[in-house]
Amino acid sequence: KAGVTQTPRYLIKTRGQQVTLSCSPISGHRSVSWYQQTPGQGLQFLFEYFSETQRNKGNFPGRFSGRQFSNSRSEMNVSTLELGDSALYLCASSPTGAGGSPLHFGNGTRLTVT
Amino acid sequence: DQQVKQNSPSLSVQEGRISILNCDYTNSMFDYFLWYKKYPAEGPTFLISISSIKDKNEDGRFTVFLNKSAKHLSLHIVPSQPGDSAVYFCAASAFETNAGKSTFGDGTTLTVKP
């Protein structure tokens, strides 16, 4: 099985712009989660989607949004970029997202905001 | 309030010796605890997990211990190998909120010296 695929791998944007990141989960996985990792920090939960519905949301401003399509692929959007949004954005999938299920991560999208 | 803490940012051990990585949590609602390993430029990969009804889980060279009364868990790697050098994240999730919304610690960088 192919793993979780995130595109693009790297992005450089300017403050005030918006960006869209893409994630293709493992085939058959219906739960997709997004995490932000900044230097020296753990993974901060952004949101989780299951069957095209946002099931959980973390403590991030409304500038961060996402969606999931019927094929379970997911996109994450950040509007009005700020310097502090520079981070590694990780997507993870699991079959159902049931408690205790291991998450399968992609290699991330490295976003740099200048 | 950081609900999952890894108080040691780094750990260095000699090849063949035991590596012990520690993790503390504050939320009594957590039902599952997982360890992930992360190499540079890659996403985290699942290593081993334990549910709150157990106090030990073993998988080859990796053993996780859970002390619920102390809200503490540890990952033991025996014997340590140079290929184990990576960042290790402790993560916790509650059954009700699903694995997709996991809470991660800040990570411990393990270096195994040949």
XYZ file of C-alpha atoms in Angstrom:
228
model
C 0.000 0.000 0.000
C 1.173 3.498 -0.741
C 1.735 5.649 2.305
C 0.319 9.053 3.132
C 1.290 11.549 0.451
C 1.592 15.255 1.101
C 2.154 17.894 -1.543
C 4.031 20.063 -1.967
C 7.052 19.163 0.179
C 8.220 22.754 0.434
C 6.507 26.114 0.124
C 7.700 29.670 0.469
C 5.045 32.314 0.836
C 4.878 35.974 1.774
C 3.024 37.419 4.735
C -0.614 38.092 3.897
C -0.838 35.426 1.210
C -2.842 32.259 1.507
C -1.748 28.667 0.981
C -3.345 25.293 0.346
C -1.711 22.033 1.357
C -2.832 18.648 0.096
C -2.911 15.194 1.670
C -3.763 11.807 0.184
C -4.326 9.209 2.919
C -3.601 5.529 2.752
C -6.219 3.768 0.643
C -9.155 2.777 2.810
C -8.344 5.212 5.596
C -11.264 7.502 6.304
C -9.820 9.615 9.114
C -7.397 12.397 8.225
C -5.785 14.673 10.801
C -3.525 17.686 10.464
C -0.765 18.717 12.840
C 1.626 21.665 13.017
C 5.185 21.210 14.212
C 7.352 24.225 14.971
C 11.058 24.030 15.929
C 11.539 22.445 19.335
C 7.826 21.865 19.703
C 5.706 18.814 19.664
C 2.929 18.273 17.210
C 0.017 20.638 17.713
C -3.356 19.268 16.613
C -5.166 21.349 14.004
C -8.219 19.328 13.005
C -9.511 15.888 12.096
C -11.866 14.912 9.316
C -13.869 11.726 8.963
C -16.187 11.005 6.071
C -15.976 14.610 4.855
C -16.984 16.005 8.278
C -14.759 17.864 10.697
C -14.885 15.711 13.800
C -12.368 17.487 16.039
C -10.735 20.894 16.035
C -7.687 22.210 17.845
C -6.998 25.656 19.255
C -5.985 27.460 16.110
C -7.447 30.683 14.702
C -10.073 30.640 11.998
C -7.391 31.425 9.404
C -6.684 27.698 9.470
C -9.321 25.640 7.719
C -9.609 22.312 6.023
C -11.856 20.002 4.147
C -12.096 16.392 3.119
C -13.357 15.046 -0.158
C -15.435 11.952 -0.839
C -12.277 9.981 -1.709
C -10.868 10.887 1.749
C -8.248 13.206 0.301
C -7.893 16.328 2.399
C -6.744 19.891 1.956
C -5.697 22.428 4.526
C -5.861 26.167 3.888
C -4.169 28.989 5.748
C -5.267 32.502 4.881
C -3.548 35.797 5.643
C -0.259 34.121 6.428
C 1.807 35.332 9.375
C 5.502 34.790 10.059
C 4.560 32.496 12.958
C 2.833 30.124 10.570
C 6.227 28.936 9.357
C 6.257 25.283 10.361
C 6.166 21.693 9.232
C 2.578 20.664 8.538
C 1.925 16.973 8.938
C -1.032 14.989 7.741
C -1.925 11.654 9.314
C -4.482 9.028 8.431
C -6.007 6.027 10.143
C -8.774 3.620 9.161
C -11.399 5.073 11.455
C -9.493 7.255 13.867
C -10.754 5.057 16.728
C -9.104 5.670 20.059
C -5.725 3.999 20.295
C -5.330 3.579 16.550
C -1.824 4.415 15.380
C -1.621 7.385 13.070
C 0.155 7.032 9.732
C 1.958 10.256 8.895
C 3.081 11.739 5.630
C 6.493 13.382 5.320
C 4.983 16.821 5.742
C 4.934 20.143 3.961
C 7.561 22.624 5.106
C 5.992 26.095 4.930
C 8.183 29.166 5.187
C 6.537 32.567 5.472
C 8.733 35.579 4.715
C -1.452 23.776 29.911
C 0.703 21.087 28.344
C -1.063 17.803 28.988
C 1.762 15.563 27.759
C 5.318 16.384 28.785
C 8.647 14.940 27.842
C 11.004 16.659 30.226
C 14.240 15.496 28.659
C 14.867 17.206 25.317
C 17.788 14.887 24.605
C 19.344 11.601 25.661
C 22.657 10.056 24.670
C 23.485 6.384 25.247
C 26.121 3.924 24.170
C 25.308 1.233 21.634
C 24.164 -1.962 23.350
C 23.011 -0.194 26.494
C 19.446 0.573 27.574
C 17.688 3.759 26.512
C 14.884 5.000 28.767
C 12.631 7.770 27.521
C 10.105 9.281 29.883
C 6.733 10.933 29.496
C 4.315 12.481 31.979
C 0.688 13.389 31.447
C -1.920 15.315 33.398
C -5.246 14.362 31.815
C -6.851 11.366 33.523
C -9.175 10.930 30.541
C -6.417 9.574 28.323
C -7.059 5.930 27.462
C -4.218 5.196 25.074
C -0.569 6.099 24.922
C 1.614 5.733 21.871
C 5.249 6.291 21.005
C 6.349 7.539 17.630
C 9.814 7.811 16.155
C 10.803 10.566 13.747
C 13.833 10.781 11.493
C 14.812 14.114 9.893
C 12.821 15.006 6.774
C 10.332 12.204 7.449
C 7.005 12.023 9.206
C 6.679 10.262 12.571
C 6.219 6.502 12.470
C 4.353 4.464 15.053
C 6.500 2.423 17.386
C 4.483 0.913 20.213
C 1.373 1.643 22.243
C -0.302 0.768 25.515
C -3.839 1.112 26.760
C -4.657 2.413 30.204
C -5.823 -1.023 31.371
C -2.305 -2.418 31.040
C 0.939 -1.553 32.753
C 3.361 -3.044 30.257
C 3.566 -3.791 26.578
C 6.523 -5.358 24.825
C 7.495 -5.578 21.171
C 10.938 -6.917 20.436
C 13.547 -4.500 21.762
C 10.874 -1.975 22.773
C 8.896 -2.031 26.016
C 6.508 0.605 27.277
C 5.604 0.853 30.950
C 2.599 2.743 32.275
C 2.180 3.933 35.864
C -1.331 5.324 36.025
C -1.151 6.485 39.622
C 1.914 8.590 38.800
C 0.590 9.536 35.346
C 3.909 8.455 33.922
C 5.042 6.234 31.109
C 8.418 5.217 29.835
C 9.842 3.611 26.732
C 12.728 1.192 27.161
C 14.917 0.229 24.224
C 17.207 -2.730 24.825
C 19.752 -3.057 23.361
C 20.061 0.376 21.795
C 21.371 0.546 18.246
C 22.755 3.492 16.247
C 19.739 3.252 13.930
C 17.536 4.098 16.902
C 18.917 7.641 16.859
C 15.853 9.785 16.188
C 13.313 12.041 17.887
C 10.817 10.111 19.986
C 7.358 11.521 20.642
C 4.997 10.392 23.321
C 1.316 10.791 22.404
C -1.962 10.275 24.217
C -5.564 10.022 23.142
C -8.939 9.446 24.717
C -11.407 6.978 23.286
C -14.114 9.582 23.191
C -12.133 12.121 21.202
C -10.574 9.594 18.825
C -6.989 8.896 17.884
C -7.075 11.573 15.220
C -6.969 14.145 17.989
C -3.873 12.958 19.767
C -1.886 15.092 22.200
C 1.857 14.952 21.687
C 4.813 15.773 23.870
C 7.641 17.966 22.588
C 9.860 14.992 21.823
C 13.163 13.597 23.067
C 16.129 13.365 20.725
C 17.885 10.055 21.258
C 21.480 9.653 20.122
C 22.981 6.173 20.230
C 26.755 6.264 19.965
C 28.599 3.370 18.312
